[in-house]
Amino acid sequence: EVQLVESGGGLVQPGGSLRLSCAASGFTFSSYHMSWVRQAPGKGLEWVSVINSGGGGRTNYADSVKGRFIISRDSSKDTVYLQMNTLKPEDSAVYYCAANLEYFESPNGGRFWGQGTQVTVYS
């Protein structure tokens, strides 16, 4: 059974940091490109970041998070991470991890999806 399980969300003040994790199982993690996608209340899905398969040497970010968020992966743990720094209220959303054999930078490009973790940035 394919599973993607996100964790690490929570409440944080503006300027704070959170680290999200997404643990994968049921598929060959190293072969899949991994993305983070978020959805704010009342809004559509927004692609946030991607890391390529294998060693993860290629990454990319949405302009809205570039310079503040860092994506990484640990193939020994079949886990992808999103380090979120200098958080802003507009970063508040449910964050999902998604996986696909094809590289993707779109909000709907994932083949497998997690259940999401809530991030709330409040002042």
PDB file of C-alpha atoms in Angstrom, residues 13-107:
ATOM      1  CA  GLN A  13       4.439  33.284  14.957  1.00  0.00           C
ATOM      2  CA  PRO A  14       5.572  35.358  11.964  1.00  0.00           C
ATOM      3  CA  GLY A  15       9.310  35.075  11.489  1.00  0.00           C
ATOM      4  CA  GLY A  16       9.372  31.619  13.014  1.00  0.00           C
ATOM      5  CA  SER A  17      10.377  28.295  11.525  1.00  0.00           C
ATOM      6  CA  LEU A  18       8.895  24.847  11.066  1.00  0.00           C
ATOM      7  CA  ARG A  19      10.217  21.664   9.532  1.00  0.00           C
ATOM      8  CA  LEU A  20       7.766  19.421   7.739  1.00  0.00           C
ATOM      9  CA  SER A  21       8.449  15.748   7.110  1.00  0.00           C
ATOM     10  CA  CYS A  22       6.836  13.327   4.698  1.00  0.00           C
ATOM     11  CA  ALA A  23       7.502   9.633   5.226  1.00  0.00           C
ATOM     12  CA  ALA A  24       6.975   7.433   2.186  1.00  0.00           C
ATOM     13  CA  SER A  25       6.232   3.715   1.956  1.00  0.00           C
ATOM     14  CA  GLY A  26       4.857   1.220  -0.512  1.00  0.00           C
ATOM     15  CA  PHE A  27       6.847   2.422  -3.524  1.00  0.00           C
ATOM     16  CA  THR A  28      10.460   2.902  -4.585  1.00  0.00           C
ATOM     17  CA  PHE A  29      11.048   6.297  -3.003  1.00  0.00           C
ATOM     18  CA  SER A  30      14.383   6.958  -4.678  1.00  0.00           C
ATOM     19  CA  SER A  31      12.788   6.691  -8.133  1.00  0.00           C
ATOM     20  CA  TYR A  32      10.203   9.399  -7.497  1.00  0.00           C
ATOM     21  CA  HIS A  33      10.380  13.141  -7.756  1.00  0.00           C
ATOM     22  CA  MET A  34       8.858  14.736  -4.674  1.00  0.00           C
ATOM     23  CA  SER A  35       6.978  18.010  -4.314  1.00  0.00           C
ATOM     24  CA  TRP A  36       5.317  20.022  -1.611  1.00  0.00           C
ATOM     25  CA  VAL A  37       1.975  21.595  -2.503  1.00  0.00           C
ATOM     26  CA  ARG A  38      -0.166  23.784  -0.241  1.00  0.00           C
ATOM     27  CA  GLN A  39      -3.742  24.940  -0.051  1.00  0.00           C
ATOM     28  CA  ALA A  40      -4.824  27.992   1.895  1.00  0.00           C
ATOM     29  CA  PRO A  41      -8.421  28.320   3.124  1.00  0.00           C
ATOM     30  CA  GLY A  42     -10.757  29.120   0.244  1.00  0.00           C
ATOM     31  CA  LYS A  43      -7.981  28.930  -2.344  1.00  0.00           C
ATOM     32  CA  GLY A  44      -6.746  26.403  -4.865  1.00  0.00           C
ATOM     33  CA  LEU A  45      -3.666  24.255  -4.712  1.00  0.00           C
ATOM     34  CA  GLU A  46      -0.319  26.047  -4.949  1.00  0.00           C
ATOM     35  CA  TRP A  47       2.849  24.216  -5.878  1.00  0.00           C
ATOM     36  CA  VAL A  48       5.631  25.121  -3.405  1.00  0.00           C
ATOM     37  CA  SER A  49       8.787  23.144  -4.134  1.00  0.00           C
ATOM     38  CA  VAL A  50      10.205  20.082  -5.886  1.00  0.00           C
ATOM     39  CA  ILE A  51      13.227  17.849  -5.457  1.00  0.00           C
ATOM     40  CA  ASN A  52      14.270  15.371  -8.095  1.00  0.00           C
ATOM     41  CA  SER A  53      14.594  11.635  -7.665  1.00  0.00           C
ATOM     42  CA  GLY A  54      17.736   9.845  -6.615  1.00  0.00           C
ATOM     43  CA  GLY A  55      20.225  12.058  -4.888  1.00  0.00           C
ATOM     44  CA  GLY A  56      18.017  15.127  -5.002  1.00  0.00           C
ATOM     45  CA  GLY A  57      20.566  17.391  -6.602  1.00  0.00           C
ATOM     46  CA  ARG A  58      17.937  19.415  -8.424  1.00  0.00           C
ATOM     47  CA  THR A  59      15.472  21.569  -6.533  1.00  0.00           C
ATOM     48  CA  ASN A  60      13.148  24.417  -7.377  1.00  0.00           C
ATOM     49  CA  TYR A  61      10.815  26.736  -5.502  1.00  0.00           C
ATOM     50  CA  ALA A  62       7.810  28.923  -6.087  1.00  0.00           C
ATOM     51  CA  ASP A  63       8.720  32.616  -6.088  1.00  0.00           C
ATOM     52  CA  SER A  64       6.581  33.095  -2.982  1.00  0.00           C
ATOM     53  CA  VAL A  65       8.886  30.888  -0.874  1.00  0.00           C
ATOM     54  CA  LYS A  66      12.236  31.192  -2.642  1.00  0.00           C
ATOM     55  CA  GLY A  67      15.011  32.083  -0.209  1.00  0.00           C
ATOM     56  CA  ARG A  68      12.927  31.070   2.819  1.00  0.00           C
ATOM     57  CA  PHE A  69      12.097  27.374   2.292  1.00  0.00           C
ATOM     58  CA  ILE A  70      14.488  24.478   1.720  1.00  0.00           C
ATOM     59  CA  ILE A  71      13.476  21.066   0.407  1.00  0.00           C
ATOM     60  CA  SER A  72      15.595  17.980   1.004  1.00  0.00           C
ATOM     61  CA  ARG A  73      15.296  14.210   0.980  1.00  0.00           C
ATOM     62  CA  ASP A  74      16.850  11.318   2.864  1.00  0.00           C
ATOM     63  CA  SER A  75      16.696   8.118   0.884  1.00  0.00           C
ATOM     64  CA  SER A  76      17.910   6.085   3.854  1.00  0.00           C
ATOM     65  CA  LYS A  77      14.685   7.085   5.619  1.00  0.00           C
ATOM     66  CA  ASP A  78      12.415   7.388   2.564  1.00  0.00           C
ATOM     67  CA  THR A  79      11.529  10.862   3.773  1.00  0.00           C
ATOM     68  CA  VAL A  80      11.296  14.301   2.206  1.00  0.00           C
ATOM     69  CA  TYR A  81      11.533  17.473   4.265  1.00  0.00           C
ATOM     70  CA  LEU A  82      10.541  21.097   3.938  1.00  0.00           C
ATOM     71  CA  GLN A  83      12.412  23.521   6.169  1.00  0.00           C
ATOM     72  CA  MET A  84      10.328  26.682   6.377  1.00  0.00           C
ATOM     73  CA  ASN A  85      12.002  29.817   7.701  1.00  0.00           C
ATOM     74  CA  THR A  86      10.883  33.406   8.136  1.00  0.00           C
ATOM     75  CA  LEU A  87       7.273  32.310   8.001  1.00  0.00           C
ATOM     76  CA  LYS A  88       4.565  34.797   7.072  1.00  0.00           C
ATOM     77  CA  PRO A  89       0.808  34.729   7.716  1.00  0.00           C
ATOM     78  CA  GLU A  90       0.277  34.081   4.001  1.00  0.00           C
ATOM     79  CA  ASP A  91       2.154  30.795   4.392  1.00  0.00           C
ATOM     80  CA  SER A  92      -0.753  29.450   6.440  1.00  0.00           C
ATOM     81  CA  ALA A  93      -2.163  26.449   4.599  1.00  0.00           C
ATOM     82  CA  VAL A  94      -2.484  22.703   4.558  1.00  0.00           C
ATOM     83  CA  TYR A  95       0.777  21.350   3.190  1.00  0.00           C
ATOM     84  CA  TYR A  96       0.774  18.167   1.147  1.00  0.00           C
ATOM     85  CA  CYS A  97       3.631  16.100  -0.176  1.00  0.00           C
ATOM     86  CA  ALA A  98       3.216  14.482  -3.564  1.00  0.00           C
ATOM     87  CA  ALA A  99       5.208  12.005  -5.632  1.00  0.00           C
ATOM     88  CA  ASN A 100       5.512  11.179  -9.299  1.00  0.00           C
ATOM     89  CA  LEU A 101       7.876   9.297 -11.566  1.00  0.00           C
ATOM     90  CA  GLU A 102       7.811  12.323 -13.860  1.00  0.00           C
ATOM     91  CA  TYR A 103       9.352  15.590 -12.725  1.00  0.00           C
ATOM     92  CA  PHE A 104       6.636  18.147 -11.960  1.00  0.00           C
ATOM     93  CA  GLU A 105       6.277  21.749 -10.844  1.00  0.00           C
ATOM     94  CA  SER A 106       2.506  21.982 -10.991  1.00  0.00           C
ATOM     95  CA  PRO A 107      -0.075  21.829  -8.212  1.00  0.00           C
TER      96      PRO A 107
END
